[in-house]
PDB file of C-alpha atoms in Angstrom:
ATOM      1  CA  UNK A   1       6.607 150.023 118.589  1.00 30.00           C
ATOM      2  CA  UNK A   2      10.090 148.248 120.011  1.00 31.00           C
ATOM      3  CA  UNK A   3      11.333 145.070 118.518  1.00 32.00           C
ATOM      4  CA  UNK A   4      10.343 143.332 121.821  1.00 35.00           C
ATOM      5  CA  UNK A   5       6.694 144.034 121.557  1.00 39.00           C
ATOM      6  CA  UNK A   6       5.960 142.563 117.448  1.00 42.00           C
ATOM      7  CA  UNK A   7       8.990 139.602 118.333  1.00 54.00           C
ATOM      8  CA  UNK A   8       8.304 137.443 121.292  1.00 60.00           C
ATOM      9  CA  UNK A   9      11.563 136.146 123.299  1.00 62.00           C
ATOM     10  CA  UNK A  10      13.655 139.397 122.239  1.00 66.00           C
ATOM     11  CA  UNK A  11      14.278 141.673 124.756  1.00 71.00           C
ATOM     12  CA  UNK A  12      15.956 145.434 123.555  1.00 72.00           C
ATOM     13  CA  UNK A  13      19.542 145.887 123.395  1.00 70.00           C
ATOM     14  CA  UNK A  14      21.347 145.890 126.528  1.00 77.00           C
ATOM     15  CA  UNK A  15      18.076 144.772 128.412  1.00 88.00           C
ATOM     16  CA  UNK A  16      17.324 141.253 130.143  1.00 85.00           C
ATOM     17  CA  UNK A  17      18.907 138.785 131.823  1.00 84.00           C
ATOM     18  CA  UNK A  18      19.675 135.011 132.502  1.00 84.00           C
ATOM     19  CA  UNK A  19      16.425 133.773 133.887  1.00 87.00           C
ATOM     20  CA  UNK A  20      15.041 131.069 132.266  1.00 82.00           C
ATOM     21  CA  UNK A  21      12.076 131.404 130.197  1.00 85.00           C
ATOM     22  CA  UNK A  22      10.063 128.031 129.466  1.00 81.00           C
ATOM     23  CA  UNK A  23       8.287 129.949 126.443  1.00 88.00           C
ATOM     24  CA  UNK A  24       6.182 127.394 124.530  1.00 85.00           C
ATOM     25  CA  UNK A  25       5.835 126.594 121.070  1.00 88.00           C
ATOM     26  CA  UNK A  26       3.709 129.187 119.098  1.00 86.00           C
ATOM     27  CA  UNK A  27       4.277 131.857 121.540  1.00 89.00           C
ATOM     28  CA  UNK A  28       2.421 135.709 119.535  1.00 92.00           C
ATOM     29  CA  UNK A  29       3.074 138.965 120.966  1.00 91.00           C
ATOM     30  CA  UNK A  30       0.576 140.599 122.765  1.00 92.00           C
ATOM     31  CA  UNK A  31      -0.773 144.405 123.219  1.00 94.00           C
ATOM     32  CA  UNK A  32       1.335 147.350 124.483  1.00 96.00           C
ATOM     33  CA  UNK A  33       1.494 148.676 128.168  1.00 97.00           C
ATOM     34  CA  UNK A  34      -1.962 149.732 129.620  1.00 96.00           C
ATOM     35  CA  UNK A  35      -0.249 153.530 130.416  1.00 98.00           C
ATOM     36  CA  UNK A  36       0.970 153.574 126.713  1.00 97.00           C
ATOM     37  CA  UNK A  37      -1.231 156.090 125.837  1.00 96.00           C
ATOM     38  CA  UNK A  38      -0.495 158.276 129.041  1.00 98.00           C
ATOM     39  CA  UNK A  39       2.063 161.617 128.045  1.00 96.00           C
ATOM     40  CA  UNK A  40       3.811 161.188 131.714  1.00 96.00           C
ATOM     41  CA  UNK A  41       3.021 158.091 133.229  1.00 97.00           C
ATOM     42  CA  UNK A  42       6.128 158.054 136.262  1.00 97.00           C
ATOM     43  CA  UNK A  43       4.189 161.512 137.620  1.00 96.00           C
ATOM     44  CA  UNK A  44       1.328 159.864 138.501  1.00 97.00           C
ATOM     45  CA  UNK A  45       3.331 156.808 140.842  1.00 98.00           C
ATOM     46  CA  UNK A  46       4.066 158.882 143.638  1.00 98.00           C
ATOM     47  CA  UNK A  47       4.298 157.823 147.807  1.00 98.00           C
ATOM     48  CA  UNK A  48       1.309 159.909 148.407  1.00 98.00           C
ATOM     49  CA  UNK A  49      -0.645 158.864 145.144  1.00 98.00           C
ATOM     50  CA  UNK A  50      -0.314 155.030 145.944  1.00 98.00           C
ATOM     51  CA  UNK A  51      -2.147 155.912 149.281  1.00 98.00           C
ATOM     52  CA  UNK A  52      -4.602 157.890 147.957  1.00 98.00           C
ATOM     53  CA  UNK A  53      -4.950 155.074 144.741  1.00 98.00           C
ATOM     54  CA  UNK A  54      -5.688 152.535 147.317  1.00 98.00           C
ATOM     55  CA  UNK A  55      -7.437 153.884 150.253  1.00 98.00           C
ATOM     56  CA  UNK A  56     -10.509 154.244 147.560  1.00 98.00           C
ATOM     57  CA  UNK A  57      -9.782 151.061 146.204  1.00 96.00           C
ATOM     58  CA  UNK A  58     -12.441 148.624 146.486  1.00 94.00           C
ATOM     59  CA  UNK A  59     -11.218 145.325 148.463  1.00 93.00           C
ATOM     60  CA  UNK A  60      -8.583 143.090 146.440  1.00 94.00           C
ATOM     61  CA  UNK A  61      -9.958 140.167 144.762  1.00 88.00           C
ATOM     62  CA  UNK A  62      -9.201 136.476 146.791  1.00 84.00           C
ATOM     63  CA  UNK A  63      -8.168 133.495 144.830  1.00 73.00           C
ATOM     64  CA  UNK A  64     -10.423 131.101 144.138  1.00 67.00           C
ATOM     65  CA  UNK A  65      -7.922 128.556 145.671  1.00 62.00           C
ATOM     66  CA  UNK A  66      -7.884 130.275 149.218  1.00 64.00           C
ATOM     67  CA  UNK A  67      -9.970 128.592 151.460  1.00 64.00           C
ATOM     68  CA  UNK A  68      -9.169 125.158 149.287  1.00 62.00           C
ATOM     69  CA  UNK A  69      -5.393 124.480 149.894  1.00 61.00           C
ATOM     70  CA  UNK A  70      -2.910 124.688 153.092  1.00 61.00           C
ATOM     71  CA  UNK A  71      -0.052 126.498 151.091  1.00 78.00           C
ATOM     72  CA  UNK A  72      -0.005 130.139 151.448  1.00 88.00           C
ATOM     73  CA  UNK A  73       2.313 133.388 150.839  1.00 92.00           C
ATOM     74  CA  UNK A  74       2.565 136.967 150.962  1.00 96.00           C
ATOM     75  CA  UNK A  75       4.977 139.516 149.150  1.00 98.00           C
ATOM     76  CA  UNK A  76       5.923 143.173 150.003  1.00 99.00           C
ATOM     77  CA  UNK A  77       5.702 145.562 147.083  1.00 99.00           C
ATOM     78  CA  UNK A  78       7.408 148.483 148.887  1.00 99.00           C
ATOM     79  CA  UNK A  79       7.714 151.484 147.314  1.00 99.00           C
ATOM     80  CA  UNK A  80       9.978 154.841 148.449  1.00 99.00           C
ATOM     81  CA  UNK A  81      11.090 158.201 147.038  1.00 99.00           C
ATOM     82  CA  UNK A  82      14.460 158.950 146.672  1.00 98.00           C
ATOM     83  CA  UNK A  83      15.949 161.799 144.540  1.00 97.00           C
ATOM     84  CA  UNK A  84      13.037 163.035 142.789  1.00 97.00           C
ATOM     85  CA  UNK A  85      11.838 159.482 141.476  1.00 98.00           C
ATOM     86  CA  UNK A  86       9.532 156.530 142.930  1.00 99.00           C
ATOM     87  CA  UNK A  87      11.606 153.293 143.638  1.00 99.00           C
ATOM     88  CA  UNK A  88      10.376 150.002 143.960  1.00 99.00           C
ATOM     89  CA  UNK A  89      12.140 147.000 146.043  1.00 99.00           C
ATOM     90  CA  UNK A  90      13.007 143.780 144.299  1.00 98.00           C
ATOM     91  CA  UNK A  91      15.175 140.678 145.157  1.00 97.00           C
ATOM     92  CA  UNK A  92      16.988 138.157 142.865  1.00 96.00           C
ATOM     93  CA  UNK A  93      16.492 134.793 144.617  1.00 90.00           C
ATOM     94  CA  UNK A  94      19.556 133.085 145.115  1.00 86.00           C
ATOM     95  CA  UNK A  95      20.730 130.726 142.703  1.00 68.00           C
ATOM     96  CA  UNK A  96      21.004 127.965 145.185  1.00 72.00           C
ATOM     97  CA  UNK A  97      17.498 127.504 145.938  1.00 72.00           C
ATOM     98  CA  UNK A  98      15.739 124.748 144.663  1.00 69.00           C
ATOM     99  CA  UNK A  99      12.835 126.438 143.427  1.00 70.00           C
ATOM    100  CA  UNK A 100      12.807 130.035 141.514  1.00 66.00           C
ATOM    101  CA  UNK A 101      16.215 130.638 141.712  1.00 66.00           C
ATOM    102  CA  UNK A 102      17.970 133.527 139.801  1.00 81.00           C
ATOM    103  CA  UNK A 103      14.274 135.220 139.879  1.00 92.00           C
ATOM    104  CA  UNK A 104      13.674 138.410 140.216  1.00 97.00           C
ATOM    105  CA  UNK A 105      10.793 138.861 142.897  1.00 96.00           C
ATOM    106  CA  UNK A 106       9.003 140.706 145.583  1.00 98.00           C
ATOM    107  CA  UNK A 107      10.665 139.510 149.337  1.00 98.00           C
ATOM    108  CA  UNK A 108       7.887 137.613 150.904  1.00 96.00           C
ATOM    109  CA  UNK A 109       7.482 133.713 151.520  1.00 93.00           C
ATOM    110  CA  UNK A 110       5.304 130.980 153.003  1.00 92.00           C
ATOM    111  CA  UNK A 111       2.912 131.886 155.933  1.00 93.00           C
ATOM    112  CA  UNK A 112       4.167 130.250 159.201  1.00 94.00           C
ATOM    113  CA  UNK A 113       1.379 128.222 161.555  1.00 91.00           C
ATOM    114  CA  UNK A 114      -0.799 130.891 162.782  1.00 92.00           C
ATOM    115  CA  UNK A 115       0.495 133.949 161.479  1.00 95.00           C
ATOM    116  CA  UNK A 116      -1.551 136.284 159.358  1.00 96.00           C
ATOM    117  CA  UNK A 117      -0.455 137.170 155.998  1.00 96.00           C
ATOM    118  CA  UNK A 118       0.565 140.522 156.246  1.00 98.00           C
ATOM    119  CA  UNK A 119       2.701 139.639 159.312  1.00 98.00           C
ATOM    120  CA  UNK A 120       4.459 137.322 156.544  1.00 98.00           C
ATOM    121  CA  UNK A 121       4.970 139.714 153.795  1.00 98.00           C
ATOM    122  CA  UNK A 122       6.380 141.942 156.594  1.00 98.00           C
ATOM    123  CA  UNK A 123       8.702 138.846 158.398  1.00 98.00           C
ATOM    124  CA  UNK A 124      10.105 137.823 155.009  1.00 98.00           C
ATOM    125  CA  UNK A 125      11.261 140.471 154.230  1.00 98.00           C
ATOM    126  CA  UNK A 126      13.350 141.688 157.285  1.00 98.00           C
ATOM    127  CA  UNK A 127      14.362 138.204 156.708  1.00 98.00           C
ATOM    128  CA  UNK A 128      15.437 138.129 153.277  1.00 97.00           C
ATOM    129  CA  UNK A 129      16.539 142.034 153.162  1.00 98.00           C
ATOM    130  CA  UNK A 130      17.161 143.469 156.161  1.00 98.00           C
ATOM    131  CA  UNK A 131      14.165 145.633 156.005  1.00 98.00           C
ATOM    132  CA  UNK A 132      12.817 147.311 159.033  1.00 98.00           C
ATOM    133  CA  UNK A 133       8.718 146.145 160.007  1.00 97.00           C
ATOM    134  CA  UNK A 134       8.387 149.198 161.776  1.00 97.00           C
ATOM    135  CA  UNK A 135       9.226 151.233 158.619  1.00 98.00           C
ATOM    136  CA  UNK A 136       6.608 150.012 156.938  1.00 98.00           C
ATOM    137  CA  UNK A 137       3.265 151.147 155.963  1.00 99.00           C
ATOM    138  CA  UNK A 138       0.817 148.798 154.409  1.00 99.00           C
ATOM    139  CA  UNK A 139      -1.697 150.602 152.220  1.00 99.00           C
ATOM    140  CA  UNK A 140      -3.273 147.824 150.688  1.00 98.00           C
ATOM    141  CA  UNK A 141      -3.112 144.891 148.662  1.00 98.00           C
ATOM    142  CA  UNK A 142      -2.993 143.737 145.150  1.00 97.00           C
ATOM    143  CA  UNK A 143      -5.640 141.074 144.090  1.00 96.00           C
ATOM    144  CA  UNK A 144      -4.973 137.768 145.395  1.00 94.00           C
ATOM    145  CA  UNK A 145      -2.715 135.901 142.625  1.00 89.00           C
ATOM    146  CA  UNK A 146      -3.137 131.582 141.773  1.00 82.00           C
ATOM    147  CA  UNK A 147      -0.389 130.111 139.905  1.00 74.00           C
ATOM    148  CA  UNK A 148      -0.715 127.415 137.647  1.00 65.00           C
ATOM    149  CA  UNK A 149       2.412 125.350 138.743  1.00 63.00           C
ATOM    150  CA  UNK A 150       1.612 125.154 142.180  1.00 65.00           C
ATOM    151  CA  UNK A 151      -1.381 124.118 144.844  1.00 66.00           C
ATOM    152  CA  UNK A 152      -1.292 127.524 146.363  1.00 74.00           C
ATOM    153  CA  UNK A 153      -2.153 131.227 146.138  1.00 86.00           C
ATOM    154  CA  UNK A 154      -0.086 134.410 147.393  1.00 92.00           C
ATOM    155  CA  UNK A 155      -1.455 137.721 148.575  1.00 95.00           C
ATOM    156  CA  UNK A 156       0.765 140.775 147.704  1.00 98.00           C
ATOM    157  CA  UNK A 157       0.801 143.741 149.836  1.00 99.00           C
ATOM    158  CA  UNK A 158       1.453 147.168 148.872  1.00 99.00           C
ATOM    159  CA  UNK A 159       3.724 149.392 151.283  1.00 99.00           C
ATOM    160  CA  UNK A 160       5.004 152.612 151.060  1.00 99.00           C
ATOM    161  CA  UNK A 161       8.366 153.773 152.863  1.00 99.00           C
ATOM    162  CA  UNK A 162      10.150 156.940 154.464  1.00 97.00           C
ATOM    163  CA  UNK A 163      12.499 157.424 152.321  1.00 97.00           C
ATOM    164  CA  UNK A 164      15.242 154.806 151.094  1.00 98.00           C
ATOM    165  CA  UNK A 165      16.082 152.103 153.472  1.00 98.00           C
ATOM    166  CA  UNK A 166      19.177 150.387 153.936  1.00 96.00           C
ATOM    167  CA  UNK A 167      18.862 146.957 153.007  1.00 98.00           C
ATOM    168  CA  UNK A 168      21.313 143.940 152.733  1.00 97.00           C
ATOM    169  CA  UNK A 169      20.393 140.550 151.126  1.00 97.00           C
ATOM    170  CA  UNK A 170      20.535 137.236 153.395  1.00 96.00           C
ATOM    171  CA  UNK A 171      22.806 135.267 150.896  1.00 94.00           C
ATOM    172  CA  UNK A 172      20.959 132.020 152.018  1.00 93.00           C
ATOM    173  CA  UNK A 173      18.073 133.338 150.094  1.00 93.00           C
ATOM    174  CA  UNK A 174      18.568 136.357 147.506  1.00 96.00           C
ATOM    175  CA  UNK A 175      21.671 137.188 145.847  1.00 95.00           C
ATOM    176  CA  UNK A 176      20.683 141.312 145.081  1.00 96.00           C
ATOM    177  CA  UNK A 177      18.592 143.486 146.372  1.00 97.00           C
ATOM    178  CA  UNK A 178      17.313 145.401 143.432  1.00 98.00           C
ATOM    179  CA  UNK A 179      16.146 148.923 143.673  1.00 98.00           C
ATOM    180  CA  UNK A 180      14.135 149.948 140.480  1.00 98.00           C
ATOM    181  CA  UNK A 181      13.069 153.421 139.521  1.00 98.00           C
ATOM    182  CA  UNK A 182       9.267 153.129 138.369  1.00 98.00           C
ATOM    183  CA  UNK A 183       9.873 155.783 135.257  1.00 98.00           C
ATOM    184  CA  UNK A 184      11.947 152.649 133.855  1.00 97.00           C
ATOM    185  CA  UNK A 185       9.043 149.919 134.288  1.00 98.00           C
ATOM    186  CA  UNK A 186       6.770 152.494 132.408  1.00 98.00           C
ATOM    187  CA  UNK A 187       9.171 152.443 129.583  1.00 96.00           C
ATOM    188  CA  UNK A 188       7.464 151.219 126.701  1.00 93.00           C
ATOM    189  CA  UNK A 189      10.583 149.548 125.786  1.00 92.00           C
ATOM    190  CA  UNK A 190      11.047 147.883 128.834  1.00 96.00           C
ATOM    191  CA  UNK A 191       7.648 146.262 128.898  1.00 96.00           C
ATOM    192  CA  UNK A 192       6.400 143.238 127.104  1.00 94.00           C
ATOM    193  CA  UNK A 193       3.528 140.844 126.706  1.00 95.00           C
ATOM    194  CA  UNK A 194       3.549 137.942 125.134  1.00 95.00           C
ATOM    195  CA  UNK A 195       0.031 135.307 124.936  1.00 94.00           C
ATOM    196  CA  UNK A 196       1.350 131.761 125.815  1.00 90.00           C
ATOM    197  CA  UNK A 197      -0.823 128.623 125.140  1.00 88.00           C
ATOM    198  CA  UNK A 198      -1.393 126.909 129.111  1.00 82.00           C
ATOM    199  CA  UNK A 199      -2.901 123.485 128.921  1.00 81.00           C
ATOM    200  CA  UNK A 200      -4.775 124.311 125.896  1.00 82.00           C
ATOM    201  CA  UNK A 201      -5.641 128.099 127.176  1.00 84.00           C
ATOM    202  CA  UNK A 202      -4.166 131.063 125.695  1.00 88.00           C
ATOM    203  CA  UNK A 203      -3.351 133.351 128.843  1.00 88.00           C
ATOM    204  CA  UNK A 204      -1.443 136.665 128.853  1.00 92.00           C
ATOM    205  CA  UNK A 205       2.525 136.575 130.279  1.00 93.00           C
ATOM    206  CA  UNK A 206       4.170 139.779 130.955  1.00 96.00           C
ATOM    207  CA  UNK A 207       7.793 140.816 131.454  1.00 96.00           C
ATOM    208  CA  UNK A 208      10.116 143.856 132.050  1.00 97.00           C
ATOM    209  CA  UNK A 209      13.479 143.442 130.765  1.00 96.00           C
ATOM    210  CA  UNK A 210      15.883 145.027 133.204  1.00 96.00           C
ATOM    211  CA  UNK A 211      19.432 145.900 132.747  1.00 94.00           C
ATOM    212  CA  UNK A 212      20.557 142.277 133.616  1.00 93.00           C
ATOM    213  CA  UNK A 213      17.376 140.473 134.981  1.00 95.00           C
ATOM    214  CA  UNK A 214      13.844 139.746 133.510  1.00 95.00           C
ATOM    215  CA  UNK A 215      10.991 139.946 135.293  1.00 97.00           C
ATOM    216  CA  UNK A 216       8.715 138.072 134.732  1.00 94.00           C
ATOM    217  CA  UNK A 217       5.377 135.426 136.101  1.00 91.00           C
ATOM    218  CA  UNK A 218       3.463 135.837 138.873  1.00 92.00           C
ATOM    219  CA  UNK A 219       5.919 138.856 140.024  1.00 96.00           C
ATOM    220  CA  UNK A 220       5.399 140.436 136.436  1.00 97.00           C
ATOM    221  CA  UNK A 221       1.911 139.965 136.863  1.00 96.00           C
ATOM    222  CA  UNK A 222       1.549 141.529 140.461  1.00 97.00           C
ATOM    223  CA  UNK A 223       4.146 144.539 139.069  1.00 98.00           C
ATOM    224  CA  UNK A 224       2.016 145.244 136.120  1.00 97.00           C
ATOM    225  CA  UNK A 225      -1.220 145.327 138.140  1.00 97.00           C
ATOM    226  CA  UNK A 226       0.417 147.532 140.349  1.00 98.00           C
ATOM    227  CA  UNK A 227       1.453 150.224 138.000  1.00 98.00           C
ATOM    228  CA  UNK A 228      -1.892 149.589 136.192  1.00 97.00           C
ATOM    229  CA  UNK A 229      -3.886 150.919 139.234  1.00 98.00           C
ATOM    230  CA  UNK A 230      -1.319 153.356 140.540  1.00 98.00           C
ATOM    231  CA  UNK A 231      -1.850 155.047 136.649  1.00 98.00           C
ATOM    232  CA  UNK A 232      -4.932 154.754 137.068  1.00 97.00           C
ATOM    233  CA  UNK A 233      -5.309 152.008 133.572  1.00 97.00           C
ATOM    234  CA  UNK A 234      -6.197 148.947 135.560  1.00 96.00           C
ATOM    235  CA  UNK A 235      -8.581 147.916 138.011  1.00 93.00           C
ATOM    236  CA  UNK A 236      -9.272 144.957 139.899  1.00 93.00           C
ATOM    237  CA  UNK A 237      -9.950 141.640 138.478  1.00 84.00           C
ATOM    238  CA  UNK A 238      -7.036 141.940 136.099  1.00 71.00           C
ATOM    239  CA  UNK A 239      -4.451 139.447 137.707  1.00 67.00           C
ATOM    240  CA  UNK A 240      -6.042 136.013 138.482  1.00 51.00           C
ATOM    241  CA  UNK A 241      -3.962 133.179 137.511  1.00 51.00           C
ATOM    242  CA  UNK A 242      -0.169 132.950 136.419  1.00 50.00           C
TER     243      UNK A 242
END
C-alpha cells in the first residue's frame, strides 16, 4: 500500500498538481482501487471492450435532481487506441474562468435551449478541443452525477474514437488538452480515496494524481465509475452525488 492511500492530502513523488483541494478537517483515507485485486487491469479497457461493456449495460441511473432544476450538462469521456494502449481525453480548464479553473475535466458544458444532451457533450467539445462530432461514437452513458455545490446535475457520455484525433484547446476555455493512457489511472499508486465529512455526511472523494494535475470531484467520480465498469468491478448505482 502507497503512502497516498494510509495519508490523506499526499500524493506520490513526482505526482499531482496545483488544483486546489478544499479537504476538510478530519479528512481518513479510504479503501484501495475497486480493480486492485485484478493481475492486468489496462487489458481489459479496450475500444472494443467499452462497447461490448456497455451495450449490455442496463440504462444509467438519472439524478434525482433532473426533472427538478433548469441547469443541465453533459461531458464526453472519449476514449481511443493509440500505440498499443487505451487513451482517454481530458482538459485543464483555463485558469481564467470564474468557476473550476485549473481543473482537470471531461470537455462538455451547459445544455443550450432545446438541445438534447448528447448533442451538448458532443458541441462542447468541438468547442473546447477541436474535436470532430462526426468522429464520434457514443456507446453509452455513465450514471447521471448531482453535485453538492451546485442546483444542477450532468450526464456523462461515453465515446469511443478511430484512432487519435488531433485536438487543439480553445484558450478562452481550457489551457491543455490532456491525453491519458488508462494503464496509468489503474495504477494503484496513482489512485486515491479519501472519506470527507459533507454537511455532517461522510461521503467518499476520489482522486488520480497525474504528473502535474489532480483529478479529482465529480470528474474523479465519473473516471472511477468508468474504469469500474469497463473492469468489470463496478456497476451502476455507484456515483450519485459529488
Amino acid at each position: 500500500m502507497s503512502d497516498a492511500v494510509g495519508r490523506p492530502g499526499i500524493a506520490p513523488a513526482g505526482r499531482g498538481g496545483p488544483q486546489q483541494v478544499p479537504r476538510p478537517p478530519g479528512t481518513r483515507a479510504g479503501g484501495p482501487p475497486p480493480w486492485a485485486t485484478l493481475p492486468e487491469p489496462a487489458g481489459l479497457v479496450t475500444v472494443d471492450g467499452v462497447r461490448r461493456v456497455f451495450a449490455a449495460l442496463p440504462p444509467a441511473r438519472r439524478s434525482p435532481r433532473e426533472g427538478r432544476v433548469d441547469r443541465a450538462s453533459a461531458v464526453l469521456a472519449a476514449l481511443y487506441e493509440h500505440a498499443g494502449q487505451t487513451w482517454i481525453v481530458l482538459t485543464r480548464r483555463s485558469g481564467a474562468l470564474r468557476v473550476h479553473s485549473g481543473e482537470v475535466s471531461f470537455p462538455g458544458g451547459g445544455q443550450d435551449a432545446g438541445e438534447d444532451l448528447r448533442t451538448t457533450a458532443t458541441r462542447e467539445a468541438c468547442e473546447e478541443v477541436g474535436l470532430d462530432p462526426g468522429s464520434v461514437e457514443i456507446v453509452g452513458e455513465l450514471d447521471h452525477l448531482s453535485t453538492i455545490t451546485s442546483n444542477s446535475f450532468i450526464v456523462p457520455f461515453v465515446a469511443v474514437l478511430d484512432g487519435r484525433p488531433h485536438l487543439e484547446p480553445n484558450p478562452a476555455e481550457v489551457d491543455a488538452v490532456l491525453h491519458v493512457p488508462v494503464a496509468e489511472l489503474l495504477d494503484p499508486e496513482v489512485y486515491r480515496e479519501e472519506r470527507w465529512d459533507i454537511f455532517g455526511t461522510e461521503r467518499p472523494m476520489w482522486f488520480f494524481e497525474l504528473v502535474g494535475d489532480t483529478v479529482w470531484g465529480a470528474t474523479a467520480a465519473m473516471l472511477r465509475q468508468l474504469l469500474g465498469l469497463a473492469t468489470g468491478t463496478l456497476g451502476r448505482g455507484d456515483l450519485g452525488h459529488v
